[in-house]
Structure formats: C-alpha cells, structure tokens
Amino acid sequence: MMRWTYKGLTQSLPIGAAGPDGKKRPIQLFPKVGALKDPGLEAFKVYFPHFLGNRRGSDLMTPELGTSLHALLETQDEEQRAAIVRRVAREEIPETFGRYLEVIRSFDVTVHSEARTMQVSLELKPHGAGWVSWSFAVHFPPRQEGGGEVETRPRPSPEAMNDPRTAELIRVARHYYPAGYPVWEDDDEESEPAYRRTPEYQRWRALREQTWDDWKEWEEFLRRSRAVFPGHPVSDVTHPSADACSRCCVYLEQPLPDGGRAVTRVVGAVSILAPLYLVYVTTHSVGPDTTATLPQLDFTPGGEAKSSADALARLIEQVFGYRPFPMELADVPLPELRVESLHESATLLGALFADRGTLANVP
C-alpha cells in the first residue's frame, strides 16, 4: 500500500487568534460534544478529527467548518500536497480553534491513498493546559461511481423530498429540535447554551431521560433478545444522553485463517421520538496482532448477518409494534434544526436516530 508523509510545520507556530472580546479561551471551556457530559480537552479531541475529515466549504450552512485534507486524495502533485498540509496547519486550524490554542509545534499527515485514510500526528499547546501529543486516523468516504467528486453525504432523491411521509417526519423533528441556534453562535461563557432553553429541547431531554430511566418495552426487548441469540453476547449500546434512539447489539465472530477474526455486529436501533426502528450491521476484521480495520456500515446485510438482522427486526416489531424507518428518506436535510449530538447539519436519520458515524461506532 502506497504511503506519503507530509509535514505542515518546520518550526513551532504561535497562534494569536482570540475570542470576540479579544481574549483567549481556556481549553476547559471548549463546548460539550455529543454524549460527553463535560466540555474541555476531551470534547476538543472528539470534535477535532471530525473537523479534519469534513470537506471545507461543502456545507452551505457552515462553509468553513472543515479542512482541505480531502484534496490530498485528489491530486498527485507533490508540491500541491505539501502546500495543502501547510495550509491546514497554518491557516485552517488556527482560524477555527485559535481562541483555544497557543502553539502548534508539529502537524504531520501520512496518506494511505488506497484505503482513503490519513494518519495525523500533532503536538500542540491548548490555552490553559500543557502540551498534548496526539495521533489518530481520519477516514474519507469512497468516490462515487464514475470517479466524480467525493460526496460528504448522500443526497435525497426528488421522490424522497415529495414523499408524504417526509412532511410527517419533519413535523416530528421540529417538535423536538429548535430551529436556528447554529453551533458557531454558542456563547461558551454561558452556563447553559440558548438552544437548551427552548421548549423543543426540553421536550427532547425529558423524553430521553424518561426512556433511559424507565422504558419497560426496552427492558423486555433486551431480555427476549438474549433468549433469541443464545451463545452470542447481547449488549445495550445506547448513548444515554446524546442520540434519539436506544440500541441493542448482537455480536457474531468467525475465525480467520491468519489467526485473526471477523467481527459482525447486528444492531437494532429504536427511535425514542417516533414509532420507527432500524436494523443494520457493522463488520470489521481484527488481526492476530489485535490491529483492526475500520468498521463498515451496512443497512442491507446478507448471509448469516441477514438472518440475525431479520430475527432482531421481528422481535422489535413484536415488542414495540414499530415499523422500519424508510432509509430512502434518511438524507432529507433539516439544515435549520439544532441537533445537539450531530457535528453536521441535521438529516432525518440524524434527528430521529443518529448520524452514520455514530451508528457505525459500536463498542
């Protein structure tokens, strides 16, 4: 597999950017992200890889909340590639996070073109904290058929936009998520962001807490799932305070000839906002040295996984009486709605369940 490494910095880069009041913000005030209960460095470390992987300018609502790293996969010119990495390190990161950072000492990117993955290693000093050395992978989605531009997300068809079910599901989403309140307008010195003080958010929070504390059907579903899949681990993998669904996972494993194993997770996701459910599968392999591939998400599984997915779907329908979520409506956009757990503009899938990245991330 071909690999190239590019250095964004040859010497430390002091960052002078500050907040609207002309002052730096300590990293401890970095906004809360997703299921994390607290703001700060850990929230920054959750959001930062997502920022690097997002295509800069692709979202009309937040055109600067992303980077140019994707372009490394779209050019073979070495000088252009090096210039892209320098621009990300010297301009795009400071523009977005400068008020929380004092110095970036290094920013190195190793490109694995065939896997469409980049390994990022950096060292930086946040404001109000010590030096942080950090390395992580950023994965970019595959090209569309025909070799065109990489889409950051699928686009809904005209039929989906005109489907009568779309209007009803949008109505449900608007009942639980406030319109407006874009993330870049949050005041990080407020004890409670403005969107959380809306009636919509309060309804969402009350329902999430209710289903987390006392949802008898969910407990019955977990009990019956363990009976339906004897010999396989079955776990509740719900994010208790972030997503609009509760999730149950059935773990299937098969040995591989090299001593590793193929891991399949069959997941049932039940929305807390509407009588809808999803059943999907993630697959990845673990080598004999415990290194693992990235999980692949599949909403239409086949083989042994299909029989397990069908059994889980039947059980959800028996216990809850819910119907499958129409995946053809998954990417209907809700750009005006503030969905706390999402790092991007909302869709029906993200608002009523969770985004694809969260769905694929099963412990």
mmCIF file of C-alpha atoms in Angstrom:
data_model
loop_
_atom_site.group_PDB
_atom_site.id
_atom_site.type_symbol
_atom_site.label_atom_id
_atom_site.label_comp_id
_atom_site.label_asym_id
_atom_site.label_seq_id
_atom_site.Cartn_x
_atom_site.Cartn_y
_atom_site.Cartn_z
ATOM 1 C CA MET A 1 0.000 0.000 0.000
ATOM 2 C CA MET A 2 1.387 3.396 -1.029
ATOM 3 C CA ARG A 3 2.044 5.901 1.738
ATOM 4 C CA TRP A 4 3.261 9.502 1.770
ATOM 5 C CA THR A 5 4.057 11.682 4.771
ATOM 6 C CA TYR A 6 3.838 15.479 4.709
ATOM 7 C CA LYS A 7 4.883 17.954 7.402
ATOM 8 C CA GLY A 8 2.729 21.023 7.891
ATOM 9 C CA LEU A 9 5.279 22.824 10.088
ATOM 10 C CA THR A 10 9.063 23.124 10.187
ATOM 11 C CA GLN A 11 9.003 25.182 13.389
ATOM 12 C CA SER A 12 6.539 25.990 16.155
ATOM 13 C CA LEU A 13 3.572 28.154 15.157
ATOM 14 C CA PRO A 14 2.355 30.620 17.833
ATOM 15 C CA ILE A 15 -1.362 31.389 17.453
ATOM 16 C CA GLY A 16 -2.556 34.887 18.188
ATOM 17 C CA ALA A 17 -6.275 34.434 17.449
ATOM 18 C CA ALA A 18 -8.656 35.334 20.294
ATOM 19 C CA GLY A 19 -12.359 35.372 21.093
ATOM 20 C CA PRO A 20 -14.786 38.202 20.294
ATOM 21 C CA ASP A 21 -13.677 40.058 23.425
ATOM 22 C CA GLY A 22 -10.017 39.917 22.382
ATOM 23 C CA LYS A 23 -9.133 37.257 24.946
ATOM 24 C CA LYS A 24 -8.076 33.636 24.681
ATOM 25 C CA ARG A 25 -10.449 30.933 25.934
ATOM 26 C CA PRO A 26 -9.048 28.149 28.155
ATOM 27 C CA ILE A 27 -9.493 24.718 26.587
ATOM 28 C CA GLN A 28 -11.614 23.798 29.623
ATOM 29 C CA LEU A 29 -14.390 25.939 28.053
ATOM 30 C CA PHE A 30 -14.391 24.103 24.717
ATOM 31 C CA PRO A 31 -18.103 23.276 24.106
ATOM 32 C CA LYS A 32 -19.637 19.913 25.002
ATOM 33 C CA VAL A 33 -19.750 17.389 22.158
ATOM 34 C CA GLY A 34 -22.254 14.573 21.671
ATOM 35 C CA ALA A 35 -22.608 12.239 24.655
ATOM 36 C CA LEU A 36 -19.781 13.854 26.613
ATOM 37 C CA LYS A 37 -21.106 15.397 29.806
ATOM 38 C CA ASP A 38 -18.305 17.897 30.219
ATOM 39 C CA PRO A 39 -16.617 20.470 27.979
ATOM 40 C CA GLY A 40 -12.858 20.796 27.666
ATOM 41 C CA LEU A 41 -9.916 18.952 26.180
ATOM 42 C CA GLU A 42 -11.718 15.613 25.775
ATOM 43 C CA ALA A 43 -14.549 17.312 23.881
ATOM 44 C CA PHE A 44 -11.962 19.012 21.647
ATOM 45 C CA LYS A 45 -10.298 15.650 20.964
ATOM 46 C CA VAL A 46 -13.669 14.209 19.899
ATOM 47 C CA TYR A 47 -14.519 17.078 17.566
ATOM 48 C CA PHE A 48 -11.082 17.794 16.049
ATOM 49 C CA PRO A 49 -10.726 14.599 13.911
ATOM 50 C CA HIS A 50 -14.252 15.172 12.591
ATOM 51 C CA PHE A 51 -13.265 18.731 11.639
ATOM 52 C CA LEU A 52 -10.198 17.490 9.750
ATOM 53 C CA GLY A 53 -12.236 14.943 7.802
ATOM 54 C CA ASN A 54 -15.031 17.317 6.819
ATOM 55 C CA ARG A 55 -14.731 18.814 3.333
ATOM 56 C CA ARG A 56 -14.146 22.548 3.691
ATOM 57 C CA GLY A 57 -16.888 24.570 2.046
ATOM 58 C CA SER A 58 -19.226 21.615 1.413
ATOM 59 C CA ASP A 59 -21.891 22.704 3.885
ATOM 60 C CA LEU A 60 -23.624 25.917 2.873
ATOM 61 C CA MET A 61 -24.657 26.485 6.488
ATOM 62 C CA THR A 62 -21.092 26.215 7.847
ATOM 63 C CA PRO A 63 -18.727 26.630 4.872
ATOM 64 C CA GLU A 64 -15.554 27.000 6.950
ATOM 65 C CA LEU A 65 -16.137 24.167 9.440
ATOM 66 C CA GLY A 66 -13.864 21.713 7.652
ATOM 67 C CA THR A 67 -10.422 21.414 6.046
ATOM 68 C CA SER A 68 -8.784 20.855 2.687
ATOM 69 C CA LEU A 69 -7.236 17.500 3.667
ATOM 70 C CA HIS A 70 -9.573 15.580 1.336
ATOM 71 C CA ALA A 71 -7.726 17.225 -1.583
ATOM 72 C CA LEU A 72 -4.631 15.123 -0.772
ATOM 73 C CA LEU A 73 -6.511 12.187 -2.300
ATOM 74 C CA GLU A 74 -7.420 14.136 -5.420
ATOM 75 C CA THR A 75 -4.009 15.351 -6.592
ATOM 76 C CA GLN A 76 -0.753 13.578 -7.452
ATOM 77 C CA ASP A 77 1.379 16.721 -7.442
ATOM 78 C CA GLU A 78 3.798 16.548 -4.506
ATOM 79 C CA GLU A 79 4.192 20.301 -4.177
ATOM 80 C CA GLN A 80 0.429 20.807 -4.111
ATOM 81 C CA ARG A 81 0.038 18.105 -1.480
ATOM 82 C CA ALA A 82 2.682 19.672 0.738
ATOM 83 C CA ALA A 83 1.033 23.081 0.296
ATOM 84 C CA ILE A 84 -2.359 21.657 1.327
ATOM 85 C CA VAL A 85 -0.968 20.257 4.591
ATOM 86 C CA ARG A 86 0.786 23.544 5.327
ATOM 87 C CA ARG A 87 -2.452 25.454 4.705
ATOM 88 C CA VAL A 88 -4.402 23.212 7.081
ATOM 89 C CA ALA A 89 -1.792 23.608 9.839
ATOM 90 C CA ARG A 90 -1.063 27.316 9.389
ATOM 91 C CA GLU A 91 -4.475 28.697 8.398
ATOM 92 C CA GLU A 92 -7.473 26.400 8.719
ATOM 93 C CA ILE A 93 -6.832 25.031 12.225
ATOM 94 C CA PRO A 94 -5.923 28.451 13.707
ATOM 95 C CA GLU A 95 -8.939 30.118 12.044
ATOM 96 C CA THR A 96 -11.345 27.651 13.662
ATOM 97 C CA PHE A 97 -9.728 26.808 17.002
ATOM 98 C CA GLY A 98 -7.282 29.678 17.513
ATOM 99 C CA ARG A 99 -9.016 31.143 20.535
ATOM 100 C CA TYR A 100 -8.446 27.827 22.398
ATOM 101 C CA LEU A 101 -4.837 27.216 21.266
ATOM 102 C CA GLU A 102 -1.483 28.865 21.994
ATOM 103 C CA VAL A 103 1.046 26.954 19.876
ATOM 104 C CA ILE A 104 1.121 24.151 17.317
ATOM 105 C CA ARG A 105 4.552 22.520 17.402
ATOM 106 C CA SER A 106 4.034 19.826 14.734
ATOM 107 C CA PHE A 107 1.401 18.622 12.284
ATOM 108 C CA ASP A 108 2.287 15.542 10.187
ATOM 109 C CA VAL A 109 -0.037 13.706 7.825
ATOM 110 C CA THR A 110 0.613 10.222 6.416
ATOM 111 C CA VAL A 111 -1.655 9.454 3.443
ATOM 112 C CA HIS A 112 -2.814 5.883 2.724
ATOM 113 C CA SER A 113 -4.387 6.529 -0.668
ATOM 114 C CA GLU A 114 -5.822 3.094 -1.388
ATOM 115 C CA ALA A 115 -7.584 2.945 1.987
ATOM 116 C CA ARG A 116 -8.601 6.621 1.730
ATOM 117 C CA THR A 117 -7.233 7.070 5.244
ATOM 118 C CA MET A 118 -4.804 9.564 6.749
ATOM 119 C CA GLN A 119 -2.831 9.170 9.958
ATOM 120 C CA VAL A 120 -2.473 12.529 11.665
ATOM 121 C CA SER A 121 0.188 13.188 14.308
ATOM 122 C CA LEU A 122 0.456 16.546 16.016
ATOM 123 C CA GLU A 123 1.728 18.304 19.082
ATOM 124 C CA LEU A 124 0.034 21.424 20.370
ATOM 125 C CA LYS A 125 -0.451 23.515 23.491
ATOM 126 C CA PRO A 126 -4.039 24.483 24.303
ATOM 127 C CA HIS A 127 -4.641 27.671 26.261
ATOM 128 C CA GLY A 128 -4.783 26.817 29.943
ATOM 129 C CA ALA A 129 -3.246 23.328 29.622
ATOM 130 C CA GLY A 130 0.065 21.595 28.986
ATOM 131 C CA TRP A 131 1.456 20.179 25.764
ATOM 132 C CA VAL A 132 -0.608 17.492 24.037
ATOM 133 C CA SER A 133 0.932 14.874 21.706
ATOM 134 C CA TRP A 134 -1.696 13.057 19.682
ATOM 135 C CA SER A 135 -2.071 10.608 16.798
ATOM 136 C CA PHE A 136 -5.277 9.355 15.155
ATOM 137 C CA ALA A 137 -6.728 8.183 11.831
ATOM 138 C CA VAL A 138 -9.108 10.157 9.604
ATOM 139 C CA HIS A 139 -11.122 8.145 7.085
ATOM 140 C CA PHE A 140 -12.604 9.640 3.921
ATOM 141 C CA PRO A 141 -15.617 8.088 2.132
ATOM 142 C CA PRO A 142 -15.082 6.336 -1.228
ATOM 143 C CA ARG A 143 -15.586 8.022 -4.553
ATOM 144 C CA GLN A 144 -18.967 7.916 -6.200
ATOM 145 C CA GLU A 145 -19.451 5.609 -9.209
ATOM 146 C CA GLY A 146 -17.966 7.237 -12.270
ATOM 147 C CA GLY A 147 -15.000 8.750 -10.425
ATOM 148 C CA GLY A 148 -16.562 12.134 -9.711
ATOM 149 C CA GLU A 149 -16.162 14.320 -6.681
ATOM 150 C CA VAL A 150 -16.427 12.712 -3.261
ATOM 151 C CA GLU A 151 -19.763 13.496 -1.637
ATOM 152 C CA THR A 152 -19.656 14.268 2.052
ATOM 153 C CA ARG A 153 -23.103 12.698 2.394
ATOM 154 C CA PRO A 154 -25.702 11.130 0.074
ATOM 155 C CA ARG A 155 -28.336 13.413 -1.391
ATOM 156 C CA PRO A 156 -32.044 12.541 -1.158
ATOM 157 C CA SER A 157 -33.867 11.864 -4.401
ATOM 158 C CA PRO A 158 -36.649 14.175 -5.654
ATOM 159 C CA GLU A 159 -39.086 11.346 -4.859
ATOM 160 C CA ALA A 160 -37.938 11.339 -1.217
ATOM 161 C CA MET A 161 -38.463 15.087 -0.914
ATOM 162 C CA ASN A 162 -42.014 14.739 -2.263
ATOM 163 C CA ASP A 163 -42.897 11.622 -0.258
ATOM 164 C CA PRO A 164 -45.884 12.350 2.048
ATOM 165 C CA ARG A 165 -44.046 10.576 4.881
ATOM 166 C CA THR A 166 -41.305 13.214 4.684
ATOM 167 C CA ALA A 167 -43.575 16.027 5.838
ATOM 168 C CA GLU A 168 -44.775 13.994 8.828
ATOM 169 C CA LEU A 169 -41.260 13.057 9.931
ATOM 170 C CA ILE A 170 -40.079 16.650 9.559
ATOM 171 C CA ARG A 171 -43.006 17.703 11.761
ATOM 172 C CA VAL A 172 -41.834 15.239 14.429
ATOM 173 C CA ALA A 173 -38.252 16.520 14.219
ATOM 174 C CA ARG A 174 -39.367 20.136 14.581
ATOM 175 C CA HIS A 175 -41.329 19.220 17.706
ATOM 176 C CA TYR A 176 -38.125 18.091 19.460
ATOM 177 C CA TYR A 177 -35.372 20.262 17.935
ATOM 178 C CA PRO A 178 -35.253 24.077 17.904
ATOM 179 C CA ALA A 179 -34.830 25.975 14.660
ATOM 180 C CA GLY A 180 -31.841 28.281 14.431
ATOM 181 C CA TYR A 181 -29.121 28.361 17.116
ATOM 182 C CA PRO A 182 -26.154 27.390 14.875
ATOM 183 C CA VAL A 183 -23.207 25.962 16.795
ATOM 184 C CA TRP A 184 -20.848 28.801 15.876
ATOM 185 C CA GLU A 185 -23.134 31.285 17.667
ATOM 186 C CA ASP A 186 -22.950 29.478 21.021
ATOM 187 C CA ASP A 187 -21.602 31.646 23.808
ATOM 188 C CA ASP A 188 -19.036 29.460 25.532
ATOM 189 C CA GLU A 189 -19.266 31.542 28.694
ATOM 190 C CA GLU A 190 -22.981 30.880 29.188
ATOM 191 C CA SER A 191 -23.775 28.272 31.832
ATOM 192 C CA GLU A 192 -26.496 26.881 29.540
ATOM 193 C CA PRO A 193 -26.488 27.423 25.735
ATOM 194 C CA ALA A 194 -29.529 29.262 24.395
ATOM 195 C CA TYR A 195 -30.812 26.295 22.352
ATOM 196 C CA ARG A 196 -31.099 24.250 25.542
ATOM 197 C CA ARG A 197 -33.537 26.742 26.986
ATOM 198 C CA THR A 198 -36.080 26.207 24.199
ATOM 199 C CA PRO A 199 -39.343 24.213 24.618
ATOM 200 C CA GLU A 200 -38.222 21.838 21.858
ATOM 201 C CA TYR A 201 -35.004 20.888 23.618
ATOM 202 C CA GLN A 202 -36.782 20.489 26.936
ATOM 203 C CA ARG A 203 -39.240 18.058 25.330
ATOM 204 C CA TRP A 204 -36.344 16.077 23.823
ATOM 205 C CA ARG A 205 -34.433 15.955 27.101
ATOM 206 C CA ALA A 206 -37.476 14.884 29.125
ATOM 207 C CA LEU A 207 -38.221 12.047 26.690
ATOM 208 C CA ARG A 208 -34.602 10.879 26.592
ATOM 209 C CA GLU A 209 -34.402 10.789 30.375
ATOM 210 C CA GLN A 210 -37.738 9.012 30.655
ATOM 211 C CA THR A 211 -36.780 6.268 28.214
ATOM 212 C CA TRP A 212 -33.380 5.889 29.841
ATOM 213 C CA ASP A 213 -34.777 5.554 33.366
ATOM 214 C CA ASP A 214 -37.971 3.592 32.785
ATOM 215 C CA TRP A 215 -38.788 2.032 29.411
ATOM 216 C CA LYS A 216 -40.360 -1.322 30.166
ATOM 217 C CA GLU A 217 -40.627 -2.317 26.500
ATOM 218 C CA TRP A 218 -36.906 -1.767 26.043
ATOM 219 C CA GLU A 219 -36.060 -3.940 29.032
ATOM 220 C CA GLU A 220 -38.383 -6.640 27.659
ATOM 221 C CA PHE A 221 -36.736 -6.367 24.257
ATOM 222 C CA LEU A 222 -33.261 -6.828 25.758
ATOM 223 C CA ARG A 223 -34.430 -9.849 27.746
ATOM 224 C CA ARG A 224 -36.011 -11.521 24.739
ATOM 225 C CA SER A 225 -33.027 -10.707 22.507
ATOM 226 C CA ARG A 226 -30.725 -12.635 24.825
ATOM 227 C CA ALA A 227 -33.106 -15.589 24.618
ATOM 228 C CA VAL A 228 -33.293 -15.426 20.797
ATOM 229 C CA PHE A 229 -29.481 -15.362 20.395
ATOM 230 C CA PRO A 230 -28.130 -17.939 22.887
ATOM 231 C CA GLY A 231 -24.366 -18.308 22.735
ATOM 232 C CA HIS A 232 -23.844 -14.765 21.404
ATOM 233 C CA PRO A 233 -23.176 -11.693 23.552
ATOM 234 C CA VAL A 234 -26.059 -9.202 23.502
ATOM 235 C CA SER A 235 -25.487 -5.697 24.909
ATOM 236 C CA ASP A 236 -27.321 -2.425 25.375
ATOM 237 C CA VAL A 237 -25.106 0.066 23.494
ATOM 238 C CA THR A 238 -27.317 3.144 23.942
ATOM 239 C CA HIS A 239 -25.671 6.555 24.344
ATOM 240 C CA PRO A 240 -27.626 7.641 27.425
ATOM 241 C CA SER A 241 -27.652 11.389 26.826
ATOM 242 C CA ALA A 242 -26.975 12.050 23.159
ATOM 243 C CA ASP A 243 -28.850 10.165 20.463
ATOM 244 C CA ALA A 244 -32.542 9.890 19.647
ATOM 245 C CA CYS A 245 -32.539 6.106 19.740
ATOM 246 C CA SER A 246 -31.764 3.199 22.028
ATOM 247 C CA ARG A 247 -29.540 0.475 20.558
ATOM 248 C CA CYS A 248 -29.080 -3.236 21.177
ATOM 249 C CA CYS A 249 -26.148 -5.153 19.675
ATOM 250 C CA VAL A 250 -25.694 -8.844 18.926
ATOM 251 C CA TYR A 251 -22.034 -9.857 18.471
ATOM 252 C CA LEU A 252 -21.065 -12.510 15.918
ATOM 253 C CA GLU A 253 -17.458 -13.625 15.336
ATOM 254 C CA GLN A 254 -15.699 -16.032 12.960
ATOM 255 C CA PRO A 255 -12.016 -17.071 12.985
ATOM 256 C CA LEU A 256 -9.818 -16.125 10.024
ATOM 257 C CA PRO A 257 -7.068 -18.305 8.521
ATOM 258 C CA ASP A 258 -4.331 -15.888 9.640
ATOM 259 C CA GLY A 259 -5.310 -16.245 13.292
ATOM 260 C CA GLY A 260 -7.409 -13.107 13.380
ATOM 261 C CA ARG A 261 -11.179 -12.903 13.449
ATOM 262 C CA ALA A 262 -14.048 -11.357 11.506
ATOM 263 C CA VAL A 263 -16.394 -9.401 13.767
ATOM 264 C CA THR A 264 -20.012 -8.719 12.840
ATOM 265 C CA ARG A 265 -22.286 -6.597 14.984
ATOM 266 C CA VAL A 266 -26.021 -6.776 14.319
ATOM 267 C CA VAL A 267 -27.664 -3.683 15.789
ATOM 268 C CA GLY A 268 -31.296 -2.853 16.479
ATOM 269 C CA ALA A 269 -31.930 0.884 16.914
ATOM 270 C CA VAL A 270 -35.330 2.002 18.238
ATOM 271 C CA SER A 271 -36.224 5.700 17.940
ATOM 272 C CA ILE A 272 -37.464 7.466 21.062
ATOM 273 C CA LEU A 273 -39.185 10.199 19.005
ATOM 274 C CA ALA A 274 -41.310 8.189 16.557
ATOM 275 C CA PRO A 275 -42.553 4.567 16.243
ATOM 276 C CA LEU A 276 -39.676 3.621 13.945
ATOM 277 C CA TYR A 277 -36.684 1.306 14.081
ATOM 278 C CA LEU A 278 -33.507 0.440 12.173
ATOM 279 C CA VAL A 279 -31.648 -2.845 11.966
ATOM 280 C CA TYR A 280 -28.170 -2.677 10.474
ATOM 281 C CA VAL A 281 -24.798 -4.426 10.558
ATOM 282 C CA THR A 282 -21.196 -3.333 11.027
ATOM 283 C CA THR A 283 -18.291 -5.566 10.010
ATOM 284 C CA HIS A 284 -14.566 -5.362 10.587
ATOM 285 C CA SER A 285 -11.625 -7.710 10.996
ATOM 286 C CA VAL A 286 -9.134 -7.986 13.839
ATOM 287 C CA GLY A 287 -5.667 -9.307 13.037
ATOM 288 C CA PRO A 288 -3.642 -11.689 15.189
ATOM 289 C CA ASP A 289 -1.696 -8.656 16.434
ATOM 290 C CA THR A 290 -5.034 -7.042 17.535
ATOM 291 C CA THR A 291 -4.893 -4.335 14.840
ATOM 292 C CA ALA A 292 -8.352 -3.775 13.381
ATOM 293 C CA THR A 293 -9.849 -2.453 10.170
ATOM 294 C CA LEU A 294 -12.374 0.368 10.193
ATOM 295 C CA PRO A 295 -15.994 -0.799 10.661
ATOM 296 C CA GLN A 296 -18.129 -0.969 7.524
ATOM 297 C CA LEU A 297 -21.785 0.039 7.932
ATOM 298 C CA ASP A 298 -24.475 -1.903 6.010
ATOM 299 C CA PHE A 299 -28.219 -1.248 6.136
ATOM 300 C CA THR A 300 -28.966 -4.220 3.806
ATOM 301 C CA PRO A 301 -26.935 -7.129 5.204
ATOM 302 C CA GLY A 302 -26.697 -10.538 3.574
ATOM 303 C CA GLY A 303 -25.650 -14.083 4.541
ATOM 304 C CA GLU A 304 -25.656 -15.127 8.210
ATOM 305 C CA ALA A 305 -25.933 -11.486 9.237
ATOM 306 C CA LYS A 306 -29.212 -11.170 7.304
ATOM 307 C CA SER A 307 -30.896 -13.989 9.212
ATOM 308 C CA SER A 308 -29.813 -12.446 12.516
ATOM 309 C CA ALA A 309 -30.944 -8.978 11.385
ATOM 310 C CA ASP A 310 -34.326 -10.362 10.308
ATOM 311 C CA ALA A 311 -34.772 -12.075 13.676
ATOM 312 C CA LEU A 312 -33.926 -8.839 15.511
ATOM 313 C CA ALA A 313 -36.360 -6.859 13.336
ATOM 314 C CA ARG A 314 -39.184 -9.335 14.019
ATOM 315 C CA LEU A 315 -38.539 -9.076 17.734
ATOM 316 C CA ILE A 316 -38.666 -5.253 17.654
ATOM 317 C CA GLU A 317 -41.997 -5.369 15.821
ATOM 318 C CA GLN A 318 -43.393 -7.892 18.308
ATOM 319 C CA VAL A 319 -42.353 -5.949 21.411
ATOM 320 C CA PHE A 320 -42.872 -2.338 20.255
ATOM 321 C CA GLY A 321 -45.227 -2.580 17.291
ATOM 322 C CA TYR A 322 -42.904 -0.196 15.400
ATOM 323 C CA ARG A 323 -42.277 -0.085 11.633
ATOM 324 C CA PRO A 324 -38.923 0.141 9.784
ATOM 325 C CA PHE A 325 -37.511 3.591 9.162
ATOM 326 C CA PRO A 326 -37.659 4.327 5.393
ATOM 327 C CA MET A 327 -33.966 4.611 4.523
ATOM 328 C CA GLU A 328 -34.834 6.333 1.254
ATOM 329 C CA LEU A 329 -35.735 9.344 3.427
ATOM 330 C CA ALA A 330 -32.582 9.155 5.573
ATOM 331 C CA ASP A 331 -30.793 12.074 3.947
ATOM 332 C CA VAL A 332 -33.664 14.543 3.770
ATOM 333 C CA PRO A 333 -31.932 17.689 5.093
ATOM 334 C CA LEU A 334 -33.022 19.665 8.144
ATOM 335 C CA PRO A 335 -30.425 22.457 7.970
ATOM 336 C CA GLU A 336 -32.336 24.857 10.211
ATOM 337 C CA LEU A 337 -32.655 22.464 13.165
ATOM 338 C CA ARG A 338 -30.133 22.263 16.020
ATOM 339 C CA VAL A 339 -29.494 18.610 16.876
ATOM 340 C CA GLU A 340 -27.061 18.550 19.780
ATOM 341 C CA SER A 341 -25.412 15.207 19.065
ATOM 342 C CA LEU A 342 -24.541 15.994 15.427
ATOM 343 C CA HIS A 343 -21.333 17.610 14.179
ATOM 344 C CA GLU A 344 -23.011 18.476 10.864
ATOM 345 C CA SER A 345 -26.291 19.821 9.521
ATOM 346 C CA ALA A 346 -29.156 17.547 10.519
ATOM 347 C CA THR A 347 -30.948 14.968 8.389
ATOM 348 C CA LEU A 348 -33.973 12.827 9.215
ATOM 349 C CA LEU A 349 -31.668 9.904 10.019
ATOM 350 C CA GLY A 350 -29.545 12.010 12.368
ATOM 351 C CA ALA A 351 -32.524 13.662 14.056
ATOM 352 C CA LEU A 352 -34.634 10.535 14.603
ATOM 353 C CA PHE A 353 -31.735 8.130 15.300
ATOM 354 C CA ALA A 354 -28.076 9.245 14.971
ATOM 355 C CA ASP A 355 -25.604 10.046 12.215
ATOM 356 C CA ARG A 356 -23.923 7.246 10.271
ATOM 357 C CA GLY A 357 -20.629 7.664 12.086
ATOM 358 C CA THR A 358 -22.283 7.194 15.469
ATOM 359 C CA LEU A 359 -24.309 4.218 14.230
ATOM 360 C CA ALA A 360 -21.129 2.564 12.967
ATOM 361 C CA ASN A 361 -19.300 3.203 16.238
ATOM 362 C CA VAL A 362 -20.404 0.248 18.357
ATOM 363 C CA PRO A 363 -18.260 -0.763 21.363
#
